[in-house]
Tab-separated table of C-alpha atoms and ligand atoms in Angstrom:
chain	number	residue	atom	x	y	z
A	214	MET	CA	-34.563	75.199	-50.451
A	215	SER	CA	-33.169	73.077	-47.615
A	216	ILE	CA	-35.563	70.927	-45.599
A	217	LEU	CA	-34.708	73.079	-42.571
A	218	SER	CA	-35.328	76.492	-44.065
A	219	GLU	CA	-38.370	78.263	-42.686
A	220	LYS	CA	-39.061	75.394	-40.297
A	221	HIS	CA	-39.967	76.245	-36.712
A	222	ILE	CA	-37.989	74.032	-34.362
A	223	LEU	CA	-38.482	74.012	-30.613
A	224	LEU	CA	-35.280	72.906	-28.918
A	225	GLY	CA	-35.697	71.751	-25.329
A	226	VAL	CA	-32.487	71.532	-23.299
A	227	THR	CA	-32.427	69.600	-20.034
A	228	GLY	CA	-29.815	69.194	-17.299
A	229	SER	CA	-26.911	67.276	-18.790
A	230	ILE	CA	-23.322	68.228	-19.525
A	231	ALA	CA	-24.237	67.470	-23.149
A	232	ALA	CA	-26.075	70.835	-23.071
A	233	TYR	CA	-22.908	72.349	-24.551
A	234	LYS	CA	-23.557	70.269	-27.674
A	235	ALA	CA	-27.077	71.726	-27.844
A	236	VAL	CA	-25.600	75.190	-28.484
A	237	ASP	CA	-23.863	73.811	-31.546
A	238	LEU	CA	-27.076	72.055	-32.612
A	239	ALA	CA	-29.059	75.298	-32.223
A	240	SER	CA	-26.413	77.103	-34.256
A	241	LYS	CA	-26.479	74.517	-37.050
A	242	LEU	CA	-30.290	74.631	-37.199
A	243	ALA	CA	-30.312	78.429	-37.349
A	244	GLN	CA	-27.600	78.475	-40.020
A	245	ALA	CA	-29.675	76.072	-42.099
A	246	GLY	CA	-32.517	78.617	-42.039
A	247	ALA	CA	-34.713	77.240	-39.253
A	248	GLN	CA	-36.431	79.444	-36.697
A	249	VAL	CA	-35.185	77.998	-33.423
A	250	ASP	CA	-36.884	78.644	-30.077
A	251	VAL	CA	-34.975	77.220	-27.144
A	252	ILE	CA	-36.683	76.149	-23.916
A	253	LEU	CA	-34.372	75.489	-20.972
A	254	THR	CA	-35.303	73.529	-17.894
A	255	GLY	CA	-33.962	74.762	-14.545
A	256	ALA	CA	-31.267	72.090	-14.616
A	257	GLY	CA	-30.453	72.833	-18.269
A	258	LEU	CA	-29.948	76.466	-17.337
A	259	LYS	CA	-27.321	75.443	-14.782
A	260	PHE	CA	-25.046	74.100	-17.554
A	261	VAL	CA	-25.381	76.757	-20.275
A	262	THR	CA	-27.094	80.147	-19.989
A	263	GLY	CA	-29.912	81.379	-22.213
A	264	LEU	CA	-27.582	84.036	-23.621
A	265	SER	CA	-25.483	81.373	-25.367
A	266	TYR	CA	-28.516	80.091	-27.240
A	267	GLN	CA	-29.756	83.603	-27.964
A	268	SER	CA	-26.371	84.423	-29.487
A	269	VAL	CA	-26.639	81.595	-32.019
A	270	THR	CA	-30.389	81.645	-32.732
A	271	GLY	CA	-30.980	85.398	-32.640
A	272	ARG	CA	-34.034	84.723	-30.470
A	273	ARG	CA	-34.339	84.872	-26.702
A	274	ALA	CA	-34.320	81.552	-24.912
A	275	PHE	CA	-37.305	80.622	-22.725
A	276	THR	CA	-37.052	79.401	-19.143
A	277	ASP	CA	-39.439	78.455	-16.349
A	278	ASN	CA	-39.755	82.161	-15.494
A	279	ASP	CA	-41.791	82.442	-18.695
A	280	LEU	CA	-44.177	79.777	-17.423
A	281	TRP	CA	-45.430	82.236	-14.855
A	282	GLY	CA	-45.091	85.362	-17.006
A	283	ASN	CA	-47.749	87.375	-18.833
A	284	GLU	CA	-47.865	85.180	-21.929
A	285	ALA	CA	-47.869	82.004	-19.844
A	286	HIS	CA	-51.425	80.994	-20.610
A	287	ILE	CA	-50.710	80.714	-24.311
A	288	LEU	CA	-46.977	80.187	-24.589
A	289	HIS	CA	-46.811	76.428	-24.166
A	290	VAL	CA	-49.923	75.787	-26.241
A	291	SER	CA	-48.906	78.016	-29.130
A	292	PHE	CA	-45.363	76.630	-29.127
A	293	GLY	CA	-46.536	73.050	-29.425
A	294	LYS	CA	-49.044	73.943	-32.138
A	295	THR	CA	-46.953	76.186	-34.365
A	296	ALA	CA	-43.704	74.232	-34.266
A	297	ASP	CA	-42.811	71.701	-36.938
A	298	LEU	CA	-40.859	69.626	-34.432
A	299	LEU	CA	-40.051	69.580	-30.727
A	300	VAL	CA	-36.497	68.333	-30.223
A	301	ILE	CA	-35.307	67.610	-26.693
A	302	ALA	CA	-31.516	67.374	-26.798
A	303	PRO	CA	-30.047	66.493	-24.393
A	304	CYS	CA	-32.948	64.637	-22.802
A	305	THR	CA	-32.177	63.380	-19.288
A	306	ALA	CA	-33.589	60.231	-17.682
A	307	ASP	CA	-35.662	62.532	-15.458
A	308	THR	CA	-37.267	64.345	-18.405
A	309	MET	CA	-37.854	61.038	-20.193
A	310	ALA	CA	-39.666	59.797	-17.086
A	311	LYS	CA	-41.789	62.954	-16.946
A	312	LEU	CA	-42.693	62.679	-20.632
A	313	ALA	CA	-43.600	59.018	-20.253
A	314	HIS	CA	-45.903	59.756	-17.320
A	315	GLY	CA	-47.418	62.988	-18.591
A	316	ILE	CA	-45.862	65.054	-15.831
A	317	ALA	CA	-45.881	68.737	-16.748
A	318	ASP	CA	-44.026	70.645	-14.045
A	319	ASN	CA	-41.874	73.024	-16.110
A	320	LEU	CA	-42.231	75.009	-19.343
A	321	LEU	CA	-40.616	72.259	-21.431
A	322	THR	CA	-42.715	69.370	-20.116
A	323	VAL	CA	-45.908	71.480	-20.206
A	324	THR	CA	-45.096	72.300	-23.840
A	325	ALA	CA	-44.398	68.632	-24.634
A	326	LEU	CA	-47.727	67.595	-23.126
A	327	ALA	CA	-49.581	70.223	-25.140
A	328	ALA	CA	-47.625	69.607	-28.348
A	329	THR	CA	-49.398	68.456	-31.483
A	330	CYS	CA	-46.165	68.380	-33.488
A	331	PRO	CA	-43.833	65.339	-33.567
A	332	ILE	CA	-41.333	65.001	-30.701
A	333	LEU	CA	-37.727	63.835	-31.086
A	334	ILE	CA	-35.541	63.115	-28.062
A	335	ALA	CA	-31.768	62.657	-27.871
A	336	PRO	CA	-31.189	60.892	-24.529
A	337	ALA	CA	-28.076	61.748	-22.506
A	338	MET	CA	-27.243	60.129	-19.179
A	339	ASP	CA	-24.874	57.769	-17.448
A	340	GLY	CA	-24.802	54.217	-18.774
A	341	GLY	CA	-26.326	52.665	-15.658
A	342	MET	CA	-29.188	55.157	-15.766
A	343	PHE	CA	-29.940	54.411	-19.408
A	344	ASP	CA	-29.876	50.645	-18.827
A	345	HIS	CA	-32.071	50.929	-15.715
A	346	PRO	CA	-35.379	49.066	-16.205
A	347	ALA	CA	-37.313	52.231	-15.323
A	348	THR	CA	-35.623	54.235	-18.084
A	349	GLN	CA	-35.960	51.383	-20.565
A	350	LYS	CA	-39.668	51.113	-19.760
A	351	ASN	CA	-40.115	54.856	-20.204
A	352	LEU	CA	-38.249	54.682	-23.485
A	353	ALA	CA	-40.524	51.896	-24.727
A	354	THR	CA	-43.610	53.879	-23.639
A	355	LEU	CA	-42.410	56.979	-25.481
A	356	LYS	CA	-41.565	55.007	-28.631
A	357	SER	CA	-44.968	53.324	-28.583
A	358	ARG	CA	-46.536	56.801	-28.584
A	359	GLY	CA	-44.566	57.766	-31.677
A	360	VAL	CA	-41.836	59.788	-29.973
A	361	LEU	CA	-38.726	59.623	-32.163
A	362	VAL	CA	-35.486	58.662	-30.435
A	363	ALA	CA	-31.987	59.589	-31.631
A	364	GLY	CA	-29.259	57.654	-29.818
A	365	PRO	CA	-27.764	57.504	-27.271
A	366	ALA	CA	-24.284	56.464	-28.411
A	367	GLU	CA	-21.741	54.260	-26.659
A	368	GLY	CA	-18.530	55.822	-25.456
A	369	HIS	CA	-16.906	57.902	-22.757
A	370	LEU	CA	-19.408	59.220	-20.195
A	371	ALA	CA	-19.101	62.209	-17.866
A	372	SER	CA	-18.842	59.801	-14.922
A	373	GLY	CA	-15.525	58.607	-16.338
A	374	LEU	CA	-17.112	55.273	-17.217
A	375	SER	CA	-17.689	54.000	-20.687
A	376	GLY	CA	-21.114	52.818	-21.790
A	377	LYS	CA	-24.323	53.657	-23.632
A	378	GLY	CA	-25.648	57.059	-22.685
A	379	ARG	CA	-23.707	59.699	-24.644
A	380	MET	CA	-25.822	62.192	-26.545
A	381	LEU	CA	-25.290	61.877	-30.297
A	382	GLU	CA	-23.074	64.505	-31.897
A	383	PRO	CA	-24.985	67.583	-33.150
A	384	MET	CA	-24.527	66.591	-36.826
A	385	GLU	CA	-26.105	63.213	-36.094
A	386	VAL	CA	-29.037	64.755	-34.201
A	387	LEU	CA	-29.433	67.125	-37.162
A	388	GLY	CA	-29.641	64.079	-39.468
A	389	HIS	CA	-32.435	62.622	-37.310
A	390	ILE	CA	-34.219	65.993	-37.364
A	391	ARG	CA	-34.068	66.004	-41.171
A	392	ILE	CA	-35.560	62.512	-41.309
A	393	ALA	CA	-38.351	63.536	-38.923
A	394	LEU	CA	-39.160	66.621	-41.026
A	395	GLY	CA	-39.009	64.762	-44.342
A	396	LYS	CA	-41.013	61.741	-43.274
A	397	HIS	CA	-44.067	62.520	-45.379
A	398	GLY	CA	-42.144	64.019	-48.309
A	399	LYS	CA	-42.612	63.361	-52.020
A	400	LEU	CA	-40.566	60.162	-51.904
A	401	ALA	CA	-42.200	58.648	-48.805
A	402	GLY	CA	-42.564	54.916	-49.338
A	403	ARG	CA	-40.031	54.928	-52.188
A	404	LYS	CA	-36.620	53.316	-52.223
A	405	ILE	CA	-33.790	55.196	-53.927
A	406	ILE	CA	-30.285	53.903	-54.597
A	407	VAL	CA	-27.510	56.438	-55.080
A	408	THR	CA	-23.969	55.553	-56.121
A	409	ALA	CA	-21.165	57.930	-55.206
A	410	GLY	CA	-17.428	58.486	-55.455
A	411	GLY	CA	-14.713	57.459	-57.854
A	412	THR	CA	-14.108	53.762	-58.317
A	413	GLN	CA	-10.690	52.295	-57.534
A	414	GLU	CA	-9.110	49.725	-59.822
A	415	ALA	CA	-6.174	47.899	-58.269
A	416	LEU	CA	-2.851	47.530	-60.048
A	417	ASP	CA	-1.223	45.665	-57.182
A	418	PRO	CA	-1.806	45.516	-53.384
A	419	VAL	CA	-0.549	49.110	-53.065
A	420	ARG	CA	-1.517	51.017	-56.195
A	421	ILE	CA	-4.855	51.935	-57.722
A	422	ILE	CA	-6.218	53.756	-60.750
A	423	THR	CA	-8.930	56.202	-59.700
A	424	ASN	CA	-10.260	59.682	-60.580
A	425	HIS	CA	-10.930	63.096	-59.040
A	426	SER	CA	-14.467	62.385	-57.810
A	427	THR	CA	-14.974	63.265	-54.131
A	428	GLY	CA	-18.480	61.796	-53.852
A	429	ARG	CA	-19.985	65.166	-52.808
A	430	GLN	CA	-22.752	65.244	-55.417
A	431	GLY	CA	-23.729	61.632	-54.660
A	432	TYR	CA	-23.800	62.194	-50.891
A	433	ALA	CA	-25.868	65.358	-51.416
A	434	LEU	CA	-28.310	63.317	-53.513
A	435	ALA	CA	-28.590	60.685	-50.783
A	436	GLN	CA	-29.333	63.449	-48.249
A	437	ALA	CA	-31.884	65.117	-50.530
A	438	ALA	CA	-33.640	61.777	-51.066
A	439	LEU	CA	-33.766	61.213	-47.290
A	440	ASP	CA	-35.131	64.763	-46.870
A	441	SER	CA	-37.951	63.759	-49.218
A	442	GLY	CA	-38.847	60.752	-47.089
A	443	ALA	CA	-37.203	58.024	-49.189
A	444	GLU	CA	-35.555	54.881	-47.929
A	445	VAL	CA	-32.007	55.394	-49.182
A	446	CYS	CA	-29.211	52.982	-50.012
A	447	LEU	CA	-25.875	54.675	-50.694
A	448	ILE	CA	-23.370	52.552	-52.593
A	449	THR	CA	-20.102	54.371	-52.147
A	450	THR	CA	-16.407	54.071	-52.807
A	451	PRO	CA	-14.044	55.294	-50.038
A	452	THR	CA	-14.442	59.074	-49.577
A	453	ALA	CA	-13.619	61.633	-46.885
A	454	LEU	CA	-17.329	62.306	-46.364
A	455	THR	CA	-19.681	61.154	-43.598
A	456	PRO	CA	-22.724	59.366	-45.010
A	457	PRO	CA	-26.056	61.050	-44.216
A	458	VAL	CA	-27.902	59.751	-41.146
A	459	GLY	CA	-30.496	57.178	-42.153
A	460	ALA	CA	-28.832	55.937	-45.335
A	461	ARG	CA	-27.980	52.247	-45.590
A	462	VAL	CA	-24.384	52.272	-46.753
A	463	ILE	CA	-22.723	49.645	-48.942
A	464	SER	CA	-18.975	50.188	-49.292
A	465	VAL	CA	-17.326	49.164	-52.534
A	466	LYS	CA	-14.119	49.955	-54.366
A	467	SER	CA	-14.070	48.710	-57.948
A	468	VAL	CA	-16.590	48.904	-60.790
A	469	GLN	CA	-17.091	45.140	-60.425
A	470	GLU	CA	-17.957	45.483	-56.715
A	471	MET	CA	-20.341	48.366	-57.442
A	472	LEU	CA	-22.024	46.341	-60.157
A	473	GLU	CA	-22.380	43.285	-57.902
A	474	ALA	CA	-23.839	45.426	-55.102
A	475	LEU	CA	-26.428	46.825	-57.507
A	476	MET	CA	-27.319	43.405	-58.885
A	477	ASN	CA	-28.332	42.383	-55.348
A	478	GLU	CA	-30.693	45.345	-55.053
A	479	SER	CA	-33.849	46.699	-56.579
A	480	ALA	CA	-35.383	50.128	-56.051
A	481	ASP	CA	-37.841	52.640	-57.393
A	482	ALA	CA	-34.978	54.727	-58.721
A	483	LEU	CA	-31.247	54.409	-59.294
A	484	ILE	CA	-29.145	57.561	-59.447
A	485	MET	CA	-25.667	56.766	-60.765
A	486	ALA	CA	-23.622	59.712	-59.540
A	487	ALA	CA	-20.467	57.623	-59.132
A	488	ALA	CA	-17.538	58.259	-61.429
A	489	ALA	CA	-17.084	54.666	-62.500
A	490	ALA	CA	-13.974	53.578	-64.387
A	491	ASP	CA	-14.214	52.728	-68.070
A	492	PHE	CA	-10.903	50.860	-68.096
A	493	ARG	CA	-9.171	48.674	-65.559
A	494	PRO	CA	-5.876	46.766	-65.470
A	495	LYS	CA	-6.231	43.476	-67.306
A	496	GLN	CA	-4.160	41.786	-64.658
A	497	VAL	CA	-3.821	42.698	-60.995
A	498	SER	CA	-0.404	41.835	-59.608
A	499	ARG	CA	-0.724	39.789	-56.414
A	500	GLU	CA	2.589	41.123	-55.136
A	501	LYS	CA	3.724	44.729	-54.994
A	502	MET	CA	5.384	45.693	-58.275
A	503	LYS	CA	9.053	46.371	-57.544
A	504	LYS	CA	11.168	49.141	-59.034
A	505	ARG	CA	14.008	46.763	-59.595
A	506	ASP	CA	11.841	44.872	-62.103
A	507	GLY	CA	11.740	47.937	-64.381
A	508	ILE	CA	8.844	50.152	-65.512
A	509	PRO	CA	5.735	47.971	-65.831
A	510	GLN	CA	3.738	47.936	-69.034
A	511	ILE	CA	0.123	47.978	-67.838
A	512	GLU	CA	-2.455	46.572	-70.177
A	513	LEU	CA	-5.988	47.813	-69.661
A	514	GLU	CA	-9.307	46.207	-70.485
A	515	ALA	CA	-12.838	47.598	-70.608
A	516	ALA	CA	-14.621	47.685	-67.245
A	517	PRO	CA	-18.304	46.713	-67.337
A	518	ASP	CA	-20.683	49.591	-68.027
A	519	ILE	CA	-22.789	49.449	-64.865
A	520	LEU	CA	-25.762	51.407	-66.181
A	521	LYS	CA	-26.014	49.369	-69.374
A	522	THR	CA	-25.692	46.122	-67.419
A	523	VAL	CA	-28.278	46.894	-64.736
A	524	SER	CA	-30.824	48.310	-67.131
A	525	SER	CA	-30.718	45.073	-69.169
A	526	SER	CA	-30.204	42.631	-66.251
A	527	PRO	CA	-32.490	39.572	-66.064
A	528	LEU	CA	-35.420	39.921	-63.738
A	529	GLY	CA	-36.428	37.706	-60.868
A	530	ALA	CA	-33.009	36.108	-60.371
A	531	GLY	CA	-31.484	35.561	-56.919
A	532	SER	CA	-32.144	38.352	-54.495
A	533	GLY	CA	-33.327	40.633	-57.286
A	534	PRO	CA	-36.855	41.960	-57.771
A	535	PRO	CA	-39.822	39.701	-58.483
A	536	VAL	CA	-40.258	38.518	-62.064
A	537	GLY	CA	-42.124	40.998	-64.207
A	538	ARG	CA	-40.822	44.077	-62.450
A	539	LYS	CA	-37.954	46.229	-63.599
A	540	ARG	CA	-34.992	46.232	-61.234
A	541	PHE	CA	-35.154	50.039	-61.221
A	542	GLN	CA	-38.287	51.849	-62.353
A	543	VAL	CA	-36.414	55.087	-63.046
A	544	VAL	CA	-32.714	55.272	-63.928
A	545	ILE	CA	-30.760	58.519	-63.797
A	546	GLY	CA	-27.175	59.000	-64.928
A	547	PHE	CA	-24.558	61.711	-64.962
A	548	ALA	CA	-22.426	62.840	-67.860
A	549	ALA	CA	-19.081	64.368	-67.041
A	550	GLU	CA	-17.912	66.020	-70.227
A	551	SER	CA	-15.032	68.231	-71.281
A	552	GLN	CA	-16.427	68.892	-74.776
A	553	ASP	CA	-19.717	68.707	-76.736
A	554	LEU	CA	-21.594	68.566	-73.419
A	555	LEU	CA	-25.177	68.245	-74.599
A	556	LYS	CA	-24.451	66.103	-77.659
A	557	ASN	CA	-22.437	63.570	-75.643
A	558	ALA	CA	-24.895	63.606	-72.751
A	559	SER	CA	-27.852	63.042	-75.047
A	560	GLU	CA	-26.069	60.070	-76.670
A	561	LYS	CA	-25.454	58.563	-73.217
A	562	LEU	CA	-29.097	59.152	-72.247
A	563	GLN	CA	-30.165	56.989	-75.169
A	564	SER	CA	-27.427	54.354	-75.242
A	565	LYS	CA	-27.700	53.681	-71.493
A	566	GLY	CA	-31.510	53.585	-71.532
A	567	LEU	CA	-31.871	56.426	-68.994
A	568	ASP	CA	-34.916	58.459	-67.981
A	569	MET	CA	-32.812	61.508	-67.203
A	570	ILE	CA	-29.154	62.512	-67.364
A	571	ALA	CA	-27.435	65.338	-65.496
A	572	ALA	CA	-24.787	66.792	-67.789
A	573	ASN	CA	-21.968	68.778	-66.279
A	574	ASP	CA	-19.042	70.512	-67.866
A	575	ILE	CA	-15.974	69.400	-65.940
A	576	THR	CA	-13.741	72.033	-67.526
A	577	ALA	CA	-15.483	74.890	-65.642
A	578	ASN	CA	-13.770	75.949	-62.387
A	579	ASP	CA	-17.062	76.081	-60.520
A	580	SER	CA	-18.528	72.791	-61.704
A	581	GLY	CA	-17.715	69.088	-61.609
A	582	PHE	CA	-15.073	67.415	-59.484
A	583	ALA	CA	-13.878	68.571	-56.053
A	584	VAL	CA	-15.804	71.876	-55.874
A	585	GLU	CA	-18.875	72.793	-53.785
A	586	THR	CA	-20.939	73.970	-56.756
A	587	ASN	CA	-22.297	72.473	-59.949
A	588	ARG	CA	-23.633	73.797	-63.244
A	589	ILE	CA	-25.923	71.145	-64.606
A	590	THR	CA	-28.236	70.671	-67.559
A	591	LEU	CA	-30.873	67.990	-67.153
A	592	LEU	CA	-31.841	66.056	-70.283
A	593	PHE	CA	-34.921	63.854	-70.310
A	594	ALA	CA	-35.832	60.764	-72.343
A	595	ASN	CA	-38.824	62.654	-73.818
A	596	GLY	CA	-36.426	65.102	-75.481
A	597	THR	CA	-36.942	68.028	-73.087
A	598	LYS	CA	-34.184	69.716	-71.123
A	599	GLU	CA	-33.754	72.046	-68.163
A	600	ILE	CA	-30.724	74.266	-67.734
A	601	LEU	CA	-29.943	74.817	-64.069
A	602	PRO	CA	-27.931	77.882	-63.068
A	603	LEU	CA	-24.765	77.615	-60.972
A	604	MET	CA	-25.819	76.266	-57.585
A	605	SER	CA	-24.484	74.341	-54.609
A	606	LYS	CA	-24.313	70.573	-54.971
A	607	ALA	CA	-26.966	70.359	-52.229
A	608	GLU	CA	-29.333	72.536	-54.295
A	609	ALA	CA	-28.549	70.599	-57.477
A	610	ALA	CA	-29.356	67.411	-55.554
A	611	GLU	CA	-32.715	68.836	-54.438
A	612	ARG	CA	-33.620	69.661	-58.052
A	613	ILE	CA	-32.625	66.191	-59.268
A	614	ILE	CA	-34.639	64.587	-56.471
A	615	GLU	CA	-37.684	66.728	-57.346
A	616	HIS	CA	-37.449	65.413	-60.912
A	617	THR	CA	-36.953	61.857	-59.667
A	618	ALA	CA	-40.219	62.152	-57.730
A	619	LYS	CA	-41.990	63.486	-60.847
A	620	LEU	CA	-40.595	60.683	-63.018
A	621	LEU	CA	-41.893	58.159	-60.496
A	622	GLU	CA	-45.402	59.606	-60.447
B	875	CTP	N1	-21.040	54.660	-65.811
B	875	CTP	C1	-21.350	53.342	-65.561
B	875	CTP	N2	-20.377	52.380	-65.689
B	875	CTP	C2	-19.144	52.711	-66.076
B	875	CTP	C3	-18.823	54.067	-66.364
B	875	CTP	C4	-19.809	55.015	-66.223
B	875	CTP	O1	-22.479	53.032	-65.213
B	875	CTP	N3	-18.219	51.778	-66.193
B	875	CTP	C5	-22.114	55.659	-65.589
B	875	CTP	C6	-21.698	56.834	-64.727
B	875	CTP	O2	-21.955	56.574	-63.354
B	875	CTP	C7	-22.574	57.947	-65.269
B	875	CTP	C8	-22.773	57.587	-66.716
B	875	CTP	O3	-22.435	56.204	-66.846
B	875	CTP	O4	-23.844	57.985	-64.631
B	875	CTP	C9	-21.881	58.354	-67.659
B	875	CTP	O5	-20.548	58.280	-67.220
B	875	CTP	P1	-19.414	59.027	-68.012
B	875	CTP	O6	-18.105	58.739	-67.368
B	875	CTP	O7	-19.788	60.453	-68.234
B	875	CTP	O8	-19.512	58.352	-69.433
B	875	CTP	P2	-18.999	56.985	-70.010
B	875	CTP	O9	-20.169	56.112	-70.317
B	875	CTP	O10	-17.989	56.409	-69.092
B	875	CTP	O11	-18.359	57.446	-71.372
B	875	CTP	P3	-17.046	58.380	-71.653
B	875	CTP	O12	-16.126	58.160	-70.476
B	875	CTP	O13	-16.505	57.855	-72.913
B	875	CTP	O14	-17.536	59.797	-71.726
């Protein structure tokens, strides 16, 4: 179940042209299973009507008219008490000022003042307004009270100028919402490292040897770990995917680079979802190999086995963990197999010293590389196993993260 499903999100929309992005945000939240109640300020209503939000959330949007309606005496109080999160996106300089000073002159600011749930704001305004000492002071006041702040970004502003003041894109705000909701999850206070993507082994400055991995399962794992409140480091090869908001990203290409990145880290758990090469060219040509020189004979050598190396790496060296502590308390691997799935996976579980391995049959059309779904069997060091049905990679990631949390207990 996604972190957003069955969550009650209050989305406050104030008077900024970025209000059009809030419709998309409301739509994404609703599609992810959240119950979204939109509260528009008078100025917000001037940019986009309540009907637009109603169309994407399936629920009527609230305006200041409701402040003076029949349910007025309870509306703002119940909203702020029942919601899991109050998100104000876009949040203008004016609304930020009102929040900072406890001014409650419209349904949204009354609700914010009465709210017992966390508040997340996504500021949107012209650069000069954001940099203004008054706004900066208000921002600091709000942060000191625990209000979460997403953005703003630098870039083109409605004024035609360029500067800091653009509201983050809806996907980014969504990422911040996920972090806010997952803050006290099962992995709160834990650090998780996830590797993702297919490694690239250079033949010459132009050519590489790589594999079909898209990184989707690894990125989904990083997101699921963030959803559970973990501090996440994503060590990734180049992919077409956008890393989840909140993950610290280390970009690598080859097995050697991935190994070196890991040897500089320590964490509660390592999840090796990357499809790392087993072989690499023995020699990398410094110049581009030319056709006129004939068909090259490429000699391969064994690439280091990352999992075996990190699980037996010396402790306390360099920037590694303190002496006496394992570099990674729990280590989880993947087994991509085209035959003898469970036998091969169980051998890898033992030979690589893993706590758990996720075995997937890469010959199935709906599992493995470059598809949205996975069919995984989890094998554990204590000899038990769990067969997961066909599910999305996001769901598979949630299950693996649940087990990671249990293994860490
Ligand atoms: N792995 C690794 N270092 C490598 C290759 C793989 O750490 N050089 C990790 C993978 O990230 C995965 C696990 O080992 O978590 C199993 O990878 P897989 O490719 O299935 O198995 P291999 O050990 O490479 O063995 P084979 O290719 O012979 O099946």
